[in-house]
C-alpha positions as a printed NumPy array, in Angstrom:
array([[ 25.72 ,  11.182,   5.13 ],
       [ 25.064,   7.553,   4.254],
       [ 24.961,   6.411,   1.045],
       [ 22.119,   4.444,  -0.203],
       [ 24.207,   1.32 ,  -0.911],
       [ 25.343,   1.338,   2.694],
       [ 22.115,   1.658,   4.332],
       [ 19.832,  -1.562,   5.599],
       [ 17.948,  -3.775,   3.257],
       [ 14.63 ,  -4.416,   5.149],
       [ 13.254,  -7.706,   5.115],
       [ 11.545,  -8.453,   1.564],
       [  8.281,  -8.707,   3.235],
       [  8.161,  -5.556,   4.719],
       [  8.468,  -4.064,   1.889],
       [  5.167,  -2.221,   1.34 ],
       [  4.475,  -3.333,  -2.369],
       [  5.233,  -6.618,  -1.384],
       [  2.854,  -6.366,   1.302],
       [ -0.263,  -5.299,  -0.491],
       [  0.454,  -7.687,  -3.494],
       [  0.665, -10.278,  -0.802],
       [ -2.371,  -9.037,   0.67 ],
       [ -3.997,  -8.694,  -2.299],
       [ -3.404, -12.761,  -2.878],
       [ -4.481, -13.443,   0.315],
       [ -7.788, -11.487,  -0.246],
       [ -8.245, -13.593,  -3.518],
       [ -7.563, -16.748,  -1.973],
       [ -9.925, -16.097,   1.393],
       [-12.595, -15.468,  -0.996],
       [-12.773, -18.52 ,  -2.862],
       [-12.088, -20.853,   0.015],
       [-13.714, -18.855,   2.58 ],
       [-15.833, -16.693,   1.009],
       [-18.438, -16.7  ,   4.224],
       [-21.332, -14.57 ,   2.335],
       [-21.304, -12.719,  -1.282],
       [-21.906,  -9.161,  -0.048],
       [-21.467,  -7.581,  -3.136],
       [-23.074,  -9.318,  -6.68 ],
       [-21.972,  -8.43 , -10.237],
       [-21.892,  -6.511, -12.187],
       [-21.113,  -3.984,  -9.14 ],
       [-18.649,  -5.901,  -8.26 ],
       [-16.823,  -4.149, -11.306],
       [-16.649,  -0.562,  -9.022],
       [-13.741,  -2.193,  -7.433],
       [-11.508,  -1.291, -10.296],
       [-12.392,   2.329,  -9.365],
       [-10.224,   2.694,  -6.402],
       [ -7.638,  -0.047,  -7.401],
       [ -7.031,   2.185, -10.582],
       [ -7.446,   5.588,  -8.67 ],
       [ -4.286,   4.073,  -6.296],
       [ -1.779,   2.95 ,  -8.85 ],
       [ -2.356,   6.778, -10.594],
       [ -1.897,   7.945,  -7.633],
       [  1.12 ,   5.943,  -6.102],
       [  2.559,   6.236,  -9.74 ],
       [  2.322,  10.377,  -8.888],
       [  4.039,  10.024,  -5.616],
       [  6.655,   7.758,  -6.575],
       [  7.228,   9.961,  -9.536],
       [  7.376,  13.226,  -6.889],
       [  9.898,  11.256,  -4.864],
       [ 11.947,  10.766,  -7.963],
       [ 11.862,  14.576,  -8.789],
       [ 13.28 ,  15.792,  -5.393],
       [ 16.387,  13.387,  -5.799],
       [ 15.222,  10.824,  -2.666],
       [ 15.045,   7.883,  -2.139],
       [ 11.15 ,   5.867,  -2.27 ],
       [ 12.418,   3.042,  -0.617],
       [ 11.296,   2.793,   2.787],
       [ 13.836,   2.276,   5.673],
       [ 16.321,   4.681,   3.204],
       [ 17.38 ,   8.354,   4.355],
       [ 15.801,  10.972,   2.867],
       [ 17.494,  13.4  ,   1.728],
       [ 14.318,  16.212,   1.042],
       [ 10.817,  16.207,   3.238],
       [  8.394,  16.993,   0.395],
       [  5.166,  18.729,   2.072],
       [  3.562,  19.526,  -1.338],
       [  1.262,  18.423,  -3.893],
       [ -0.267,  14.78 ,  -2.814],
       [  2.446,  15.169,  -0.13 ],
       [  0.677,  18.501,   1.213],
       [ -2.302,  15.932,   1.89 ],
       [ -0.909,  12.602,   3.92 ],
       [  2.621,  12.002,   5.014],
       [  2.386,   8.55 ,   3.819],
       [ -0.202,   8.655,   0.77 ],
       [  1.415,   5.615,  -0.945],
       [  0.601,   3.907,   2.517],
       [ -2.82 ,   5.472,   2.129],
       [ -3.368,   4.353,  -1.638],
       [ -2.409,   1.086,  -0.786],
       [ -4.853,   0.367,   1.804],
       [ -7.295,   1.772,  -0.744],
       [ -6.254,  -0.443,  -3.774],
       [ -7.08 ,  -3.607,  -0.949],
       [-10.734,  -2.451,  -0.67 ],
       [-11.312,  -2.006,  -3.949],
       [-10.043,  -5.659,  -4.373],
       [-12.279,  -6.785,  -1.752],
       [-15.526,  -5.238,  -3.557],
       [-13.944,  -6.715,  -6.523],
       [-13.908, -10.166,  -5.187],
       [-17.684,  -9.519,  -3.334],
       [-17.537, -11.071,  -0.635],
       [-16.863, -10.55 ,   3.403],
       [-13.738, -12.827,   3.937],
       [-10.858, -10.277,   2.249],
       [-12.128,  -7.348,   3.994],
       [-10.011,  -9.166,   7.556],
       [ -7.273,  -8.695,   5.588],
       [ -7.46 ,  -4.56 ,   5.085],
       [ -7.162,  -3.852,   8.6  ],
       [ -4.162,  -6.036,   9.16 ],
       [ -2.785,  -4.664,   6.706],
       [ -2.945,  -1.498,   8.178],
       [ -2.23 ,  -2.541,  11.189],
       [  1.063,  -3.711,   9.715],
       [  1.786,  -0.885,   7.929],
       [  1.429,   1.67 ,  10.978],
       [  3.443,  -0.639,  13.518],
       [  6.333,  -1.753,  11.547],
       [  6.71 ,  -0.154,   8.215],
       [  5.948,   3.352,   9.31 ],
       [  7.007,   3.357,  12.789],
       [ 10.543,   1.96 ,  11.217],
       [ 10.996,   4.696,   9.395],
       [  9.977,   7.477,  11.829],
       [ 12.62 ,   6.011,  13.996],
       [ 15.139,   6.447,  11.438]])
């Protein structure tokens, strides 16, 4: 078995925390210099915080489960248990999910149509080169 110290260090911006706090800027910066139209007006703008808050609780719980079967959270590392319960019983990549969640509820948030490009390339991302990395692991 490999240890974790001798396993690959994926680039820094594939990292997918990196990634959606990228995005995230991206989305903030699209909106003020490209906001095209305001499809969302305050105070409901505020909602936003609902599913940003909803992912970090639940990223924060799969991290955590991660951390109580002994493996490893970082992707592109071996794992050394496949957890198939609680959130994990759900979606095999519910951080992945959460994430993609916590970038819409920036783009209601910011309230208007430019950031919401950025969700699906973010996906896209995600699915073709994080994900498909580590299922070839």
């Amino acid at each position: 078995m490999v240890s974790e110290q001798d396993q690959p260090t994926p680039p820094f911006l594939t990292l997918p925390l990196v990634l959606t706090v990228v995005s995230a800027v991206v989305m903030a910066a699209l909106s003020y210099s490209v906001p095209i139209i305001r499809i969302i007006e305050p105070p409901l703008t505020y909602l936003g915080w609902v599913p940003v808050v909803f992912a970090v609780i639940l990223t924060a719980v799969a991290g955590f489960r991660f951390r109580r079967a002994g493996t490893s959270v970082m992707p592109y590392r071996e794992a050394s248990v496949l957890i198939a319960d609680g959130i994990y019983g759900y979606s095999r990549n519910p951080m992945y999910v959460c994430f993609a969640g916590g970038l819409i509820g920036v783009a209601i948030v910011l309230g208007t149509l430019s950031p919401l490009v950025v969700v699906p390339l973010f996906t896209w991302f995600i699915n073709s080169r994080v994900i498909a990395g580590e299922e070839a692991m």
